[in-house]
Rosetta silent file (secondary structure, phi, psi, omega in degrees, C-alpha in Angstrom):
SEQUENCE: MRKFGLIGYPLGHSFSRKYFSEKFSREHIENCSYENYPLTNIGQLTDLIKDTDLEGLNVTIPYKSSVIKYIDKADPESDAIGAVNVIKIHRRNNKTELYGFNSDIMGIRDTIVPVIISGIKNALVLGTGGSSKAVCFVLKSLSVPYTLISREKKPSYLTYSEITPELIRNSRLIINTTPLGMFPDVNSKPDLRYEFLGRKHILFDLVYNPEMTAFLKTGQERGCTVLSGLKMLYSQAERSWEIWNNDDL
SCORE:     score description
SCORE:     0.000 S_00000001
   1 L     0.000  123.979  175.194  -12.617   11.374  -21.467 S_00000001
   2 E   -82.248  125.656 -177.158  -12.697    9.053  -18.449 S_00000001
   3 E  -111.022  140.159  174.855  -10.289   10.357  -15.835 S_00000001
   4 E  -136.532  167.516  179.546   -8.516    8.473  -13.053 S_00000001
   5 E  -177.051 -174.448 -176.601   -5.635    9.412  -10.816 S_00000001
   6 E  -125.594  131.557  173.085   -3.642    9.238   -7.629 S_00000001
   7 E  -112.527  145.613 -179.992   -3.884   11.462   -4.559 S_00000001
   8 E   164.341 -175.125  176.158   -1.199   11.744   -1.909 S_00000001
   9 L  -166.664  127.090   -6.219    1.762   13.944   -1.064 S_00000001
  10 L   -79.653  174.654 -177.324    4.437   13.990   -2.305 S_00000001
  11 L  -123.162   13.453 -179.930    3.997   11.923   -5.455 S_00000001
  12 L   -64.736  -20.710 -177.677    7.449   11.981   -7.019 S_00000001
  13 L   -84.369  -13.739 -164.306    7.953    8.349   -5.961 S_00000001
  14 L   -77.235  140.582  173.935    4.822    6.995   -7.628 S_00000001
  15 L  -102.495   -3.025 -170.941    4.762    4.533  -10.545 S_00000001
  16 H   -61.256  -43.795 -179.289    0.960    4.495  -10.826 S_00000001
  17 H   -61.357  -44.525  178.437    0.670    7.050  -13.600 S_00000001
  18 H   -62.564  -43.082 -177.797    3.270    5.236  -15.700 S_00000001
  19 H   -60.212  -50.242 -176.431    1.631    1.870  -14.993 S_00000001
  20 H   -72.210  -35.121  177.066   -1.845    2.937  -16.064 S_00000001
  21 H   -61.807  -41.909  178.051   -0.651    4.966  -19.052 S_00000001
  22 H   -68.891  -36.520  177.281    1.197    1.900  -20.341 S_00000001
  23 H   -62.283  -46.136  179.998   -1.808   -0.300  -19.592 S_00000001
  24 H   -59.780  -42.128 -179.759   -4.112    1.961  -21.606 S_00000001
  25 H   -69.383  -47.727 -176.124   -1.703    1.877  -24.543 S_00000001
  26 H   -63.372  -39.076 -175.520   -0.922   -1.847  -24.344 S_00000001
  27 L   -98.936   10.190  177.187   -4.546   -2.934  -24.037 S_00000001
  28 L    54.774   43.228  176.824   -5.864   -0.348  -26.523 S_00000001
  29 L   -89.212  114.110 -173.629   -8.068    1.272  -23.888 S_00000001
  30 L   -97.467  160.099  174.916   -9.252    4.535  -25.414 S_00000001
  31 L    59.581   35.355  176.984  -10.557    7.774  -23.932 S_00000001
  32 E  -130.660  143.215  174.791   -8.937    7.191  -20.544 S_00000001
  33 E  -137.467  157.502  179.151   -6.273    9.178  -18.699 S_00000001
  34 E  -137.068  123.884 -176.296   -4.497    8.814  -15.360 S_00000001
  35 E  -126.960  156.966  171.736   -2.928   11.781  -13.572 S_00000001
  36 E   -88.277  135.506  177.080   -1.127   12.521  -10.341 S_00000001
  37 E  -124.333   88.748 -178.514   -2.928   14.875   -7.966 S_00000001
  38 E   -75.624  100.488 -179.068   -0.485   15.952   -5.226 S_00000001
  39 L   -92.620  122.587  178.151   -2.776   17.264   -2.497 S_00000001
  40 L   -78.382  -14.132  177.777   -1.036   19.153    0.274 S_00000001
  41 L  -146.249  133.905 -176.896   -4.188   18.764    2.360 S_00000001
  42 H   -62.292  -22.180  177.608   -6.771   15.987    2.149 S_00000001
  43 H   -62.321  -20.157  178.950   -9.477   18.655    2.272 S_00000001
  44 H   -69.282  -11.727  177.516   -8.553   19.550   -1.328 S_00000001
  45 H   -59.527  -35.443 -178.123  -10.285   16.334   -2.384 S_00000001
  46 H   -57.440  -43.489  178.474  -13.621   18.159   -2.209 S_00000001
  47 H   -74.176  -36.558 -177.426  -12.639   20.509   -5.031 S_00000001
  48 H   -59.784  -43.327 -174.549  -10.903   17.793   -7.044 S_00000001
  49 L   -75.963   -0.099  174.063  -13.995   15.618   -7.377 S_00000001
  50 L   -70.451  -17.390  175.190  -15.943   18.517   -8.870 S_00000001
  51 L   -70.420  107.717 -172.361  -14.366   17.473  -12.171 S_00000001
  52 L   -70.572  -10.814  175.566  -17.268   15.443  -13.559 S_00000001
  53 L   -83.344  -13.490 -176.892  -14.972   13.411  -15.844 S_00000001
  54 E   -77.932  123.055 -175.743  -13.141   12.006  -12.819 S_00000001
  55 E  -111.572  -22.770 -176.695  -14.322    8.434  -12.109 S_00000001
  56 E  -163.719  152.761 -179.612  -11.799    6.958   -9.715 S_00000001
  57 E  -137.092  145.475  163.859   -8.774    7.623   -7.554 S_00000001
  58 E   -94.454  153.679 -178.821   -6.009    5.710   -5.884 S_00000001
  59 E  -126.086  130.323  177.758   -4.907    6.955   -2.469 S_00000001
  60 L  -127.862 -173.343 -178.731   -1.368    6.804   -1.119 S_00000001
  61 L   -51.160  133.111    7.524    0.695    8.186    1.773 S_00000001
  62 L  -109.575   28.679 -166.670   -0.315   10.044    3.908 S_00000001
  63 L  -109.352    7.622 -174.672   -4.073    9.928    3.264 S_00000001
  64 L   -62.589  -30.948  177.872   -5.150    6.266    3.383 S_00000001
  65 L   -93.636  -44.283 -175.069   -6.708    6.693    6.817 S_00000001
  66 H   -68.679  -20.073 -179.828   -7.657   10.381    6.826 S_00000001
  67 H   -70.467  -18.060 -174.123   -9.560   10.060    3.531 S_00000001
  68 H   -59.094  -32.435 -178.707  -12.200    7.900    5.209 S_00000001
  69 H   -66.747  -12.937  177.715  -14.099   10.894    6.553 S_00000001
  70 H   -99.234   -2.890 -176.394  -14.848   11.847    2.929 S_00000001
  71 L   -88.302  130.210  179.185  -16.094    8.374    1.981 S_00000001
  72 L   -82.657  -32.483 -179.047  -19.857    7.872    1.756 S_00000001
  73 E  -149.426  127.559 -179.972  -19.724    4.083    1.647 S_00000001
  74 E  -116.901  147.220  176.503  -16.796    1.743    2.352 S_00000001
  75 L   -71.611  162.384 -174.608  -16.488   -1.974    1.663 S_00000001
  76 H   -57.464  -36.464 -179.196  -16.247   -4.270    4.721 S_00000001
  77 H   -67.919  -42.342  176.990  -12.474   -4.733    4.449 S_00000001
  78 H   -62.780  -40.438  177.341  -11.809   -0.993    4.366 S_00000001
  79 H   -61.624  -42.475 -175.625  -14.120   -0.562    7.341 S_00000001
  80 H   -65.234  -37.879 -175.566  -12.352   -3.323    9.235 S_00000001
  81 H   -99.772  -12.026  178.772   -8.854   -1.893    8.832 S_00000001
  82 L    71.820   35.912 -179.880   -9.712    1.803    8.763 S_00000001
  83 L  -151.809  138.278  179.076   -7.874    2.536    5.505 S_00000001
  84 L  -125.303  134.252  174.314   -8.921    3.213    1.900 S_00000001
  85 L  -127.669    3.633  174.390   -6.660    3.245   -1.131 S_00000001
  86 E  -135.070  129.369  176.072   -9.224    3.089   -3.956 S_00000001
  87 E  -118.310  128.484  172.239  -12.085    5.533   -4.461 S_00000001
  88 E  -107.456  127.909 -175.345  -14.877    4.940   -6.951 S_00000001
  89 E   -99.768  114.894  178.305  -16.863    8.071   -7.762 S_00000001
  90 E   -98.092  127.039  177.905  -20.582    7.532   -8.301 S_00000001
  91 E  -124.914  109.935  179.737  -22.476   10.364  -10.007 S_00000001
  92 E  -140.782  134.629  174.632  -26.228    9.929  -10.246 S_00000001
  93 L    51.098   47.644  179.017  -29.060   12.451  -10.378 S_00000001
  94 L    62.144   19.808  178.353  -26.749   15.411   -9.684 S_00000001
  95 E  -119.226  132.771  178.900  -25.441   13.634   -6.592 S_00000001
  96 E  -111.095  127.241  178.053  -21.803   12.625   -6.119 S_00000001
  97 E  -127.745  143.192  178.539  -20.868    9.806   -3.724 S_00000001
  98 E  -105.848  123.184  176.657  -17.455    8.346   -2.936 S_00000001
  99 E  -104.479  132.615 -176.282  -17.176    4.591   -2.431 S_00000001
 100 E  -107.789  140.993  178.872  -14.040    3.334   -0.671 S_00000001
 101 E  -138.356  167.986  175.599  -12.133    0.089   -1.166 S_00000001
 102 L  -130.924  100.185  178.947   -8.774   -1.368   -0.163 S_00000001
 103 L   -84.504  -11.093  176.133   -6.857   -3.098   -2.943 S_00000001
 104 H   -58.181  -34.547 -177.536   -3.690   -3.234   -0.818 S_00000001
 105 H   -57.992  -48.449  178.509   -5.153   -6.318    0.843 S_00000001
 106 H   -63.860  -42.526 -179.320   -5.123   -8.279   -2.410 S_00000001
 107 H   -62.543  -42.354  178.651   -1.664   -6.985   -3.314 S_00000001
 108 H   -65.604  -46.106 -178.749   -0.190   -7.974    0.051 S_00000001
 109 H   -61.833  -44.353 -179.288   -1.843  -11.373    0.003 S_00000001
 110 H   -62.756  -29.582 -177.785   -0.680  -12.116   -3.553 S_00000001
 111 H   -79.580  -44.003 -171.370    2.898  -11.218   -2.585 S_00000001
 112 H   -93.508  -24.222 -177.960    3.346  -13.128    0.659 S_00000001
 113 L   -57.343  -41.499 -179.427    1.146  -16.216    0.234 S_00000001
 114 L   -63.208  -20.370 -176.777    3.604  -17.937   -2.173 S_00000001
 115 L  -110.607   -7.221  178.191    6.416  -17.689    0.395 S_00000001
 116 L   -69.111  127.485  177.834    4.504  -18.228    3.635 S_00000001
 117 L  -123.914  158.321  178.505    5.474  -21.557    5.119 S_00000001
 118 L   -64.512  150.071  178.656    4.309  -23.353    8.198 S_00000001
 119 L   100.609   -2.858  175.068    6.337  -22.658   11.284 S_00000001
 120 L   -76.361  107.728 -175.028    6.376  -18.872   11.108 S_00000001
 121 L   -78.800  -26.177 -175.688    5.814  -18.081   14.761 S_00000001
 122 L  -162.928  152.024  172.062    5.689  -14.324   14.367 S_00000001
 123 E  -120.630  145.263  171.448    5.964  -11.424   11.915 S_00000001
 124 E   -98.911  126.395  177.416    7.362   -7.977   12.598 S_00000001
 125 E  -110.886  111.634 -176.289    5.297   -5.192   11.044 S_00000001
 126 E   -90.624  113.865 -178.030    7.304   -1.979   10.831 S_00000001
 127 L   108.234  154.976 -174.445    5.036    1.058   10.909 S_00000001
 128 L  -133.313   21.836 -179.340    1.487    1.697   12.056 S_00000001
 129 L   -85.798 -159.993 -176.860   -0.142    3.695    9.230 S_00000001
 130 H   -62.010  -40.007  178.642   -2.797    2.757    6.686 S_00000001
 131 H   -67.216  -36.051  177.804   -0.621    0.232    4.849 S_00000001
 132 H   -61.069  -39.494 -179.637    0.310   -1.386    8.144 S_00000001
 133 H   -63.477  -38.283  177.540   -3.366   -1.924    8.913 S_00000001
 134 H   -66.696  -41.183  177.993   -3.815   -3.756    5.612 S_00000001
 135 H   -60.345  -46.967 -178.731   -0.768   -5.932    6.332 S_00000001
 136 H   -63.104  -37.622  177.078   -2.089   -6.854    9.779 S_00000001
 137 H   -59.673  -45.124 -179.219   -5.480   -7.708    8.286 S_00000001
 138 H   -67.671  -44.644  179.791   -3.845  -10.127    5.844 S_00000001
 139 H   -59.350  -42.194  179.114   -1.576  -11.690    8.476 S_00000001
 140 H   -62.883  -40.106  179.218   -4.540  -12.270   10.751 S_00000001
 141 H   -65.891  -24.852  179.186   -6.461  -13.925    7.900 S_00000001
 142 L   -95.213    4.360 -179.649   -3.459  -16.235    7.380 S_00000001
 143 L    60.552   37.250  176.053   -3.237  -16.996   11.135 S_00000001
 144 L  -104.616  114.387  176.971    0.245  -15.465   11.356 S_00000001
 145 L   -63.095  153.887 -178.548    0.871  -13.713   14.711 S_00000001
 146 E  -147.070  158.788  175.711    2.551  -10.324   14.458 S_00000001
 147 E  -122.844  127.597 -179.855    4.228   -7.596   16.491 S_00000001
 148 E   -88.932  136.090 -179.811    3.739   -3.944   15.566 S_00000001
 149 E  -117.750  128.199 -178.886    6.747   -1.619   15.671 S_00000001
 150 E  -126.894  154.119  174.706    6.369    2.152   15.988 S_00000001
 151 L   -69.689  -27.964 -177.083    8.813    5.049   16.285 S_00000001
 152 L  -110.116  147.665  178.625    6.768    6.329   19.207 S_00000001
 153 L   -70.283  120.035  179.132    5.815    4.520   22.377 S_00000001
 154 L  -140.135  155.591  176.623    2.147    3.512   22.189 S_00000001
 155 L   -57.902  134.430  177.659   -0.029    0.896   23.896 S_00000001
 156 L    73.138    1.627  175.239    0.347   -2.544   22.271 S_00000001
 157 L  -111.959  151.948  168.718    3.266   -1.358   20.058 S_00000001
 158 E  -102.340  152.143  171.166    6.978   -1.831   20.538 S_00000001
 159 E   -90.887  166.114 -178.707    9.533    0.817   19.653 S_00000001
 160 H   -61.159  -34.441 -179.121   12.577   -0.015   17.548 S_00000001
 161 H   -69.634  -15.625 -179.358   14.805    0.174   20.623 S_00000001
 162 H   -93.451   -0.174  178.902   12.698   -2.554   22.246 S_00000001
 163 L   -77.920  115.567 -178.345   13.315   -5.099   19.476 S_00000001
 164 L   -89.901  158.559  174.031   15.511   -7.786   21.010 S_00000001
 165 H   -55.025  -37.214  179.857   17.806  -10.175   19.126 S_00000001
 166 H   -64.705  -40.416  179.052   15.523  -12.999   20.232 S_00000001
 167 H   -64.135  -40.006  177.940   12.472  -11.271   18.748 S_00000001
 168 H   -64.738  -44.605 -179.837   14.261  -10.843   15.427 S_00000001
 169 H   -61.708  -36.692 -176.890   15.358  -14.475   15.393 S_00000001
 170 H   -87.331   -4.101  179.916   11.825  -15.645   16.165 S_00000001
 171 L  -111.285   89.259 -172.024   10.182  -13.340   13.612 S_00000001
 172 L   -77.680  -12.528  175.778   10.999  -14.929   10.283 S_00000001
 173 E  -117.274  122.063 -179.687    8.769  -12.547    8.334 S_00000001
 174 E  -126.340  124.271 -173.605    9.568   -8.812    8.562 S_00000001
 175 E  -121.243  122.706  176.855    7.451   -6.301    6.632 S_00000001
 176 E   -92.737  115.581  177.289    8.321   -2.646    6.146 S_00000001
 177 L  -107.447    4.693 -179.626    5.205   -0.493    5.750 S_00000001
 178 L   -87.230  165.947  176.508    7.007    2.820    6.328 S_00000001
 179 L   -82.597    5.672 -179.873    8.233    5.160    3.543 S_00000001
 180 L   -59.425  129.605 -179.155   11.849    4.686    4.658 S_00000001
 181 L    95.049   -6.935 -179.188   14.021    3.976    1.616 S_00000001
 182 L   -72.797  142.594  175.358   11.581    5.521   -0.843 S_00000001
 183 L   -53.171  134.953    6.937   12.993    7.673   -3.649 S_00000001
 184 L   -92.304   -1.098 -176.747   14.695   10.109   -3.297 S_00000001
 185 L   -87.323   60.899 -167.577   15.809    9.087    0.226 S_00000001
 186 L   -74.722  -12.192 -178.222   17.057    5.732   -1.049 S_00000001
 187 L   -92.828   -6.015 -179.752   19.750    5.191    1.607 S_00000001
 188 L   -82.983  153.667  177.629   17.404    5.206    4.584 S_00000001
 189 L  -158.141  160.186  178.373   16.064    2.006    6.127 S_00000001
 190 L   -56.807  147.941 -175.425   14.306    0.885    9.323 S_00000001
 191 L   -84.048   78.784 -179.356   16.469    0.918   12.436 S_00000001
 192 L  -112.081  161.477  171.647   16.882   -2.835   12.941 S_00000001
 193 L   -87.081   83.881 -172.640   19.678   -5.041   14.222 S_00000001
 194 H   -66.142  -19.253 -179.076   20.314   -6.525   10.798 S_00000001
 195 H   -66.000  -13.990 -179.890   23.186   -8.673   12.072 S_00000001
 196 H   -96.196    5.290  175.456   20.607  -11.032   13.571 S_00000001
 197 L   -84.689  153.461  179.574   18.961  -11.762   10.214 S_00000001
 198 L  -152.730 -169.089 -173.311   19.697  -14.974    8.355 S_00000001
 199 L   -63.791  -20.596 -178.932   18.661  -17.321    5.573 S_00000001
 200 L   -84.810   -5.869 -178.165   15.394  -18.268    7.257 S_00000001
 201 L   -86.823  147.440  173.831   14.113  -14.691    7.235 S_00000001
 202 E  -118.850  122.429  178.858   11.727  -13.220    4.649 S_00000001
 203 E  -110.796  126.930  179.343   11.825   -9.435    4.159 S_00000001
 204 E  -122.931  124.838  179.747    8.965   -7.705    2.368 S_00000001
 205 E  -114.441  121.997  178.604    9.105   -3.975    1.594 S_00000001
 206 L   -71.647  -18.052  173.610    5.943   -2.193    0.505 S_00000001
 207 L   -66.503  134.940 -179.082    8.161    0.528   -0.990 S_00000001
 208 L  -121.316   -2.485  176.872    8.550   -0.124   -4.732 S_00000001
 209 L  -132.002  100.578    9.389   10.679    2.828   -5.850 S_00000001
 210 L   -79.245  163.173  179.897   13.461    1.777   -5.884 S_00000001
 211 L   -62.947  -42.024  177.571   12.598   -1.873   -6.456 S_00000001
 212 L  -105.775   97.547 -177.792   15.544   -2.981   -4.295 S_00000001
 213 L   -78.082  168.981  176.930   15.492   -0.751   -1.230 S_00000001
 214 H   -60.485  -36.820  176.221   18.285   -0.393    1.320 S_00000001
 215 H   -58.289  -48.975 -179.467   16.174   -2.541    3.664 S_00000001
 216 H   -70.373  -39.912  179.160   15.997   -5.364    1.113 S_00000001
 217 H   -59.093  -45.028 -179.030   19.631   -5.020    0.028 S_00000001
 218 H   -64.434  -41.117  177.428   20.835   -5.380    3.608 S_00000001
 219 H   -65.038  -40.597  179.097   18.613   -8.415    4.115 S_00000001
 220 H   -62.227  -38.500  177.070   19.788   -9.982    0.868 S_00000001
 221 H   -63.475  -25.062  178.546   23.388   -9.584    2.005 S_00000001
 222 L   -90.987    2.473  177.902   22.439  -11.575    5.097 S_00000001
 223 L    91.035    8.978 -177.996   20.957  -14.373    2.973 S_00000001
 224 L   -74.209  154.125  165.543   17.286  -13.439    3.482 S_00000001
 225 E   -76.169  131.450 -176.889   14.519  -14.021    0.959 S_00000001
 226 E  -122.531  141.783 -178.796   13.461  -10.541   -0.193 S_00000001
 227 E  -127.007  120.403  178.848   10.184   -9.360   -1.724 S_00000001
 228 L   -82.900  167.948  179.515    9.864   -5.946   -3.373 S_00000001
 229 L   -81.027   -0.806 -175.884    6.685   -3.895   -3.438 S_00000001
 230 H   -66.232  -41.695  179.860    6.352   -4.096   -7.223 S_00000001
 231 H   -61.768  -40.460  177.177    4.268   -7.273   -7.265 S_00000001
 232 H   -62.321  -43.119  179.347    1.944   -5.700   -4.738 S_00000001
 233 H   -57.623  -49.066 -177.772    1.742   -2.537   -6.855 S_00000001
 234 H   -62.732  -43.434 -178.055    0.763   -4.466   -9.981 S_00000001
 235 H   -64.801  -46.249 -178.048   -1.797   -6.574   -8.139 S_00000001
 236 H   -71.406  -29.962  177.588   -3.482   -3.680   -6.364 S_00000001
 237 H   -65.718  -42.807  178.834   -3.472   -1.574   -9.539 S_00000001
 238 H   -66.679  -35.170  176.098   -5.320   -4.274  -11.453 S_00000001
 239 H   -65.793  -37.261  177.001   -7.785   -4.611   -8.586 S_00000001
 240 H   -60.285  -46.687 -179.244   -8.351   -0.838   -8.778 S_00000001
 241 H   -61.922  -39.164  177.690   -9.156   -1.069  -12.472 S_00000001
 242 H   -62.061  -43.560 -179.922  -11.564   -3.927  -11.800 S_00000001
 243 H   -62.337  -46.475 -176.261  -13.351   -1.842   -9.127 S_00000001
 244 H   -65.138  -24.532 -174.887  -13.661    1.216  -11.373 S_00000001
 245 H  -109.545    6.565  179.113  -15.153   -0.844  -14.193 S_00000001
 246 L  -100.637  111.502 -176.860  -17.474   -3.161  -12.268 S_00000001
 247 L   -67.364  -14.324 -178.854  -20.994   -1.734  -12.249 S_00000001
 248 L   -87.161   -5.193 -178.825  -21.914   -3.960   -9.311 S_00000001
 249 L  -104.080    0.000    0.000  -19.402   -2.280   -6.997 S_00000001
């Protein structure tokens, strides 16, 4: 049995197991399973990979950055952003090596490229974790300037209290990379001045459970274009499967 799975904590919000289980059934992929592995400490990864049937893992909050110290070889994009969300497990000659990749990049790009238009002077990126790093990587590749927003005061970041009405008006793309609004805390949302949003704004939430978060609902009420995290989830999941099954990677 080929085993795959998801590590993170907690994992009650995740759709990955359902997605891959349905994929295996729909595409008649036999002898494969996908499980959730809720690790309370990233150090537990060492014991998990002792299961010799385990071939690949997805990585979610809060381990996308901290998992890197366990990675033997990372692809250039993961190295560049300092975050891994796909692990391919190589087992050869009684030696186990972990290869790291970042499929979030493809998922983010596939989601925002269709709606990116010329004239976007700035994007607001809410959050500074592993997913935020992937978002910034994609924005930079698309030549879209961005401003990072953090709950804590840090060099080169703004706090939520420092976001001015003018900055919101001039930032037509706003991306939430935080877990705010994720099931079961579905009523929470980033602390923004939503009254300054309008029809020219595009809101993208990396949270996909629920599909329509409080952040997106509030933006939709203001006339914004809203993008859920589901398209990103599907895209990055398929990229994960490609990585796990490509012998050249």
